């Protein structure tokens, strides 16, 4: 009788130790997953982003590639992630990352009237005429004066009116 009780106690202790080890392993795996998670992986649904030189930009995330693509009513806005100072994300599920390059994303606005906001707070409006490797070129005004804006200075690009 005494031996049976001793074996039962040892069995219970072994089960408790195994459960603790299992729980610790699960916590380690979860922590490792979060260490490998980018904040961009969490951008899904409605977001409120504070963007350098721009202020708050709100909208529903359409996709995340090299840029964050937001829909704000009829407008589409592309945001350079390195210019985001803080993010309030309503939906905490993980977003599906698309491999779209910034050129592919912004090219959707080709021939459209856009507004480019720089991290210095300067805004340029015009028709998108070129999407280069590291720049956007827009035609401004009635004389269609062309301005080149390097990607390194861009915080946000908003399509104001779709092109023809």
PDB file of C-alpha atoms in Angstrom:
ATOM      1  CA  UNK A   1       0.000   0.000   0.000  1.00  0.00           C
ATOM      2  CA  UNK A   2       2.770   2.364   0.938  1.00  0.00           C
ATOM      3  CA  UNK A   3       4.704   1.612  -2.248  1.00  0.00           C
ATOM      4  CA  UNK A   4       1.647   2.278  -4.372  1.00  0.00           C
ATOM      5  CA  UNK A   5       1.167   5.692  -2.745  1.00  0.00           C
ATOM      6  CA  UNK A   6       4.862   6.501  -3.274  1.00  0.00           C
ATOM      7  CA  UNK A   7       4.664   5.505  -6.957  1.00  0.00           C
ATOM      8  CA  UNK A   8       1.485   7.581  -7.382  1.00  0.00           C
ATOM      9  CA  UNK A   9       3.228  10.623  -5.885  1.00  0.00           C
ATOM     10  CA  UNK A  10       6.274  10.144  -8.128  1.00  0.00           C
ATOM     11  CA  UNK A  11       3.986   9.763 -11.157  1.00  0.00           C
ATOM     12  CA  UNK A  12       2.111  12.969 -10.260  1.00  0.00           C
ATOM     13  CA  UNK A  13       5.377  14.866  -9.784  1.00  0.00           C
ATOM     14  CA  UNK A  14       6.667  13.610 -13.135  1.00  0.00           C
ATOM     15  CA  UNK A  15       3.417  14.706 -14.816  1.00  0.00           C
ATOM     16  CA  UNK A  16       3.659  18.150 -13.190  1.00  0.00           C
ATOM     17  CA  UNK A  17       7.297  18.554 -14.300  1.00  0.00           C
ATOM     18  CA  UNK A  18       6.394  17.460 -17.848  1.00  0.00           C
ATOM     19  CA  UNK A  19       3.518  19.983 -17.925  1.00  0.00           C
ATOM     20  CA  UNK A  20       5.824  22.781 -16.714  1.00  0.00           C
ATOM     21  CA  UNK A  21       8.418  21.901 -19.363  1.00  0.00           C
ATOM     22  CA  UNK A  22       5.716  21.812 -22.056  1.00  0.00           C
ATOM     23  CA  UNK A  23       4.353  25.217 -20.969  1.00  0.00           C
ATOM     24  CA  UNK A  24       7.852  26.739 -20.876  1.00  0.00           C
ATOM     25  CA  UNK A  25       8.544  25.414 -24.384  1.00  0.00           C
ATOM     26  CA  UNK A  26       5.247  26.868 -25.652  1.00  0.00           C
ATOM     27  CA  UNK A  27       6.122  30.270 -24.124  1.00  0.00           C
ATOM     28  CA  UNK A  28       9.595  30.164 -25.704  1.00  0.00           C
ATOM     29  CA  UNK A  29       8.118  29.353 -29.123  1.00  0.00           C
ATOM     30  CA  UNK A  30       5.573  32.188 -28.834  1.00  0.00           C
ATOM     31  CA  UNK A  31       8.281  34.649 -27.767  1.00  0.00           C
ATOM     32  CA  UNK A  32      10.473  33.552 -30.691  1.00  0.00           C
ATOM     33  CA  UNK A  33       7.582  34.076 -33.108  1.00  0.00           C
ATOM     34  CA  UNK A  34       7.102  37.637 -31.814  1.00  0.00           C
ATOM     35  CA  UNK A  35      10.851  38.327 -32.100  1.00  0.00           C
ATOM     36  CA  UNK A  36      10.579  37.526 -35.804  1.00  0.00           C
ATOM     37  CA  UNK A  37       7.387  39.571 -36.327  1.00  0.00           C
ATOM     38  CA  UNK A  38       7.614  42.967 -37.988  1.00  0.00           C
ATOM     39  CA  UNK A  39       5.108  45.642 -36.984  1.00  0.00           C
ATOM     40  CA  UNK A  40       4.062  45.603 -40.644  1.00  0.00           C
ATOM     41  CA  UNK A  41       2.844  42.033 -40.142  1.00  0.00           C
ATOM     42  CA  UNK A  42       0.229  43.470 -37.783  1.00  0.00           C
ATOM     43  CA  UNK A  43      -1.149  46.125 -40.149  1.00  0.00           C
ATOM     44  CA  UNK A  44      -4.561  44.818 -41.081  1.00  0.00           C
ATOM     45  CA  UNK A  45      -7.936  46.532 -41.200  1.00  0.00           C
ATOM     46  CA  UNK A  46      -8.284  50.113 -39.995  1.00  0.00           C
ATOM     47  CA  UNK A  47      -5.074  51.887 -38.933  1.00  0.00           C
ATOM     48  CA  UNK A  48      -4.138  55.350 -37.707  1.00  0.00           C
ATOM     49  CA  UNK A  49      -0.519  56.076 -38.618  1.00  0.00           C
ATOM     50  CA  UNK A  50       1.486  59.079 -37.475  1.00  0.00           C
ATOM     51  CA  UNK A  51       3.768  59.835 -40.423  1.00  0.00           C
ATOM     52  CA  UNK A  52       6.886  62.006 -40.356  1.00  0.00           C
ATOM     53  CA  UNK A  53       6.238  65.393 -41.986  1.00  0.00           C
ATOM     54  CA  UNK A  54       2.562  64.587 -42.565  1.00  0.00           C
ATOM     55  CA  UNK A  55       0.774  63.926 -39.278  1.00  0.00           C
ATOM     56  CA  UNK A  56      -1.960  61.314 -38.891  1.00  0.00           C
ATOM     57  CA  UNK A  57      -3.077  59.240 -41.862  1.00  0.00           C
ATOM     58  CA  UNK A  58      -6.037  56.928 -41.335  1.00  0.00           C
ATOM     59  CA  UNK A  59      -7.579  54.277 -43.508  1.00  0.00           C
ATOM     60  CA  UNK A  60      -8.114  50.615 -44.237  1.00  0.00           C
ATOM     61  CA  UNK A  61      -5.009  48.651 -45.178  1.00  0.00           C
ATOM     62  CA  UNK A  62      -5.389  47.199 -48.664  1.00  0.00           C
ATOM     63  CA  UNK A  63      -1.943  45.642 -48.919  1.00  0.00           C
ATOM     64  CA  UNK A  64       1.545  45.761 -47.475  1.00  0.00           C
ATOM     65  CA  UNK A  65       4.494  45.436 -49.823  1.00  0.00           C
ATOM     66  CA  UNK A  66       7.386  47.872 -49.900  1.00  0.00           C
ATOM     67  CA  UNK A  67       4.733  50.489 -49.069  1.00  0.00           C
ATOM     68  CA  UNK A  68       1.600  50.391 -46.928  1.00  0.00           C
ATOM     69  CA  UNK A  69      -1.449  50.855 -49.175  1.00  0.00           C
ATOM     70  CA  UNK A  70      -4.448  52.482 -47.490  1.00  0.00           C
ATOM     71  CA  UNK A  71      -7.940  53.163 -48.797  1.00  0.00           C
ATOM     72  CA  UNK A  72      -9.490  56.373 -47.471  1.00  0.00           C
ATOM     73  CA  UNK A  73     -12.909  56.497 -49.083  1.00  0.00           C
ATOM     74  CA  UNK A  74     -12.331  56.918 -52.833  1.00  0.00           C
ATOM     75  CA  UNK A  75      -8.634  57.745 -52.360  1.00  0.00           C
ATOM     76  CA  UNK A  76      -5.687  55.399 -52.292  1.00  0.00           C
ATOM     77  CA  UNK A  77      -2.636  56.355 -50.250  1.00  0.00           C
ATOM     78  CA  UNK A  78       0.802  54.731 -50.188  1.00  0.00           C
ATOM     79  CA  UNK A  79       2.965  55.244 -47.113  1.00  0.00           C
ATOM     80  CA  UNK A  80       6.703  54.673 -46.754  1.00  0.00           C
ATOM     81  CA  UNK A  81       6.965  52.431 -43.639  1.00  0.00           C
ATOM     82  CA  UNK A  82      10.294  53.969 -42.564  1.00  0.00           C
ATOM     83  CA  UNK A  83       8.486  57.327 -42.141  1.00  0.00           C
ATOM     84  CA  UNK A  84       5.864  55.958 -39.721  1.00  0.00           C
ATOM     85  CA  UNK A  85       6.448  57.255 -36.195  1.00  0.00           C
ATOM     86  CA  UNK A  86       3.621  55.363 -34.475  1.00  0.00           C
ATOM     87  CA  UNK A  87       0.708  53.133 -35.408  1.00  0.00           C
ATOM     88  CA  UNK A  88      -2.665  52.422 -33.841  1.00  0.00           C
ATOM     89  CA  UNK A  89      -3.953  49.178 -35.310  1.00  0.00           C
ATOM     90  CA  UNK A  90      -7.588  48.238 -34.690  1.00  0.00           C
ATOM     91  CA  UNK A  91      -7.345  44.598 -35.798  1.00  0.00           C
ATOM     92  CA  UNK A  92      -4.600  42.573 -34.151  1.00  0.00           C
ATOM     93  CA  UNK A  93      -4.638  39.664 -36.595  1.00  0.00           C
ATOM     94  CA  UNK A  94      -1.559  39.131 -38.729  1.00  0.00           C
ATOM     95  CA  UNK A  95      -1.683  40.657 -42.194  1.00  0.00           C
ATOM     96  CA  UNK A  96      -0.765  38.779 -45.337  1.00  0.00           C
ATOM     97  CA  UNK A  97       2.427  40.340 -46.673  1.00  0.00           C
ATOM     98  CA  UNK A  98       2.481  40.805 -50.425  1.00  0.00           C
ATOM     99  CA  UNK A  99       5.770  41.032 -52.242  1.00  0.00           C
ATOM    100  CA  UNK A 100       4.805  44.110 -54.258  1.00  0.00           C
ATOM    101  CA  UNK A 101       7.614  46.567 -54.851  1.00  0.00           C
ATOM    102  CA  UNK A 102       7.025  50.252 -54.251  1.00  0.00           C
ATOM    103  CA  UNK A 103       7.172  50.819 -58.024  1.00  0.00           C
ATOM    104  CA  UNK A 104       4.397  48.278 -58.625  1.00  0.00           C
ATOM    105  CA  UNK A 105       2.237  49.796 -55.918  1.00  0.00           C
ATOM    106  CA  UNK A 106       2.647  53.464 -56.931  1.00  0.00           C
ATOM    107  CA  UNK A 107       2.370  52.642 -60.655  1.00  0.00           C
ATOM    108  CA  UNK A 108      -1.326  52.009 -60.004  1.00  0.00           C
ATOM    109  CA  UNK A 109      -1.631  55.824 -59.927  1.00  0.00           C
ATOM    110  CA  UNK A 110       0.077  56.383 -63.301  1.00  0.00           C
ATOM    111  CA  UNK A 111      -1.535  59.323 -65.179  1.00  0.00           C
ATOM    112  CA  UNK A 112      -3.567  60.150 -62.057  1.00  0.00           C
ATOM    113  CA  UNK A 113      -3.532  63.361 -60.063  1.00  0.00           C
ATOM    114  CA  UNK A 114      -1.523  62.662 -56.908  1.00  0.00           C
ATOM    115  CA  UNK A 115      -0.219  64.450 -53.839  1.00  0.00           C
ATOM    116  CA  UNK A 116       3.272  63.618 -52.613  1.00  0.00           C
ATOM    117  CA  UNK A 117       4.132  64.598 -49.029  1.00  0.00           C
ATOM    118  CA  UNK A 118       7.758  64.615 -47.949  1.00  0.00           C
ATOM    119  CA  UNK A 119       9.162  63.951 -44.502  1.00  0.00           C
ATOM    120  CA  UNK A 120      10.050  67.673 -44.354  1.00  0.00           C
ATOM    121  CA  UNK A 121       6.339  68.515 -44.591  1.00  0.00           C
ATOM    122  CA  UNK A 122       6.396  69.751 -48.208  1.00  0.00           C
ATOM    123  CA  UNK A 123       3.454  68.760 -50.435  1.00  0.00           C
ATOM    124  CA  UNK A 124       3.578  68.478 -54.234  1.00  0.00           C
ATOM    125  CA  UNK A 125       0.467  67.914 -56.370  1.00  0.00           C
ATOM    126  CA  UNK A 126       0.459  66.923 -60.007  1.00  0.00           C
ATOM    127  CA  UNK A 127      -0.080  64.144 -62.510  1.00  0.00           C
ATOM    128  CA  UNK A 128       2.151  61.096 -62.098  1.00  0.00           C
ATOM    129  CA  UNK A 129       4.174  60.741 -65.308  1.00  0.00           C
ATOM    130  CA  UNK A 130       7.072  58.462 -64.282  1.00  0.00           C
ATOM    131  CA  UNK A 131       7.877  55.953 -61.587  1.00  0.00           C
ATOM    132  CA  UNK A 132      11.642  55.518 -61.582  1.00  0.00           C
ATOM    133  CA  UNK A 133      13.869  53.186 -59.655  1.00  0.00           C
ATOM    134  CA  UNK A 134      14.196  55.678 -56.808  1.00  0.00           C
ATOM    135  CA  UNK A 135      12.000  58.648 -57.742  1.00  0.00           C
ATOM    136  CA  UNK A 136       8.568  59.835 -58.813  1.00  0.00           C
ATOM    137  CA  UNK A 137       8.091  62.430 -61.534  1.00  0.00           C
ATOM    138  CA  UNK A 138       4.959  64.555 -61.670  1.00  0.00           C
ATOM    139  CA  UNK A 139       3.691  67.182 -64.104  1.00  0.00           C
ATOM    140  CA  UNK A 140       2.548  70.327 -62.294  1.00  0.00           C
ATOM    141  CA  UNK A 141       0.290  73.170 -63.430  1.00  0.00           C
ATOM    142  CA  UNK A 142      -1.074  74.115 -66.835  1.00  0.00           C
ATOM    143  CA  UNK A 143       2.397  74.197 -68.397  1.00  0.00           C
ATOM    144  CA  UNK A 144       2.992  70.689 -67.010  1.00  0.00           C
ATOM    145  CA  UNK A 145       6.337  71.595 -65.472  1.00  0.00           C
ATOM    146  CA  UNK A 146       7.908  68.293 -64.432  1.00  0.00           C
ATOM    147  CA  UNK A 147       9.252  67.798 -60.929  1.00  0.00           C
ATOM    148  CA  UNK A 148      11.312  64.824 -59.755  1.00  0.00           C
ATOM    149  CA  UNK A 149      10.929  63.777 -56.128  1.00  0.00           C
ATOM    150  CA  UNK A 150      13.446  61.229 -54.772  1.00  0.00           C
ATOM    151  CA  UNK A 151      11.936  58.279 -52.922  1.00  0.00           C
ATOM    152  CA  UNK A 152      14.245  58.970 -49.985  1.00  0.00           C
ATOM    153  CA  UNK A 153      12.303  62.180 -49.260  1.00  0.00           C
ATOM    154  CA  UNK A 154       8.791  60.732 -49.697  1.00  0.00           C
ATOM    155  CA  UNK A 155       6.560  59.956 -46.711  1.00  0.00           C
ATOM    156  CA  UNK A 156       3.131  59.595 -48.355  1.00  0.00           C
ATOM    157  CA  UNK A 157       1.692  59.428 -51.882  1.00  0.00           C
ATOM    158  CA  UNK A 158      -2.072  59.905 -52.269  1.00  0.00           C
ATOM    159  CA  UNK A 159      -4.018  59.361 -55.491  1.00  0.00           C
ATOM    160  CA  UNK A 160      -6.471  62.278 -55.530  1.00  0.00           C
ATOM    161  CA  UNK A 161      -8.226  61.536 -58.834  1.00  0.00           C
ATOM    162  CA  UNK A 162      -7.854  58.450 -61.012  1.00  0.00           C
ATOM    163  CA  UNK A 163      -6.284  59.060 -64.403  1.00  0.00           C
ATOM    164  CA  UNK A 164      -7.885  58.554 -67.786  1.00  0.00           C
TER     165      UNK A 164
END
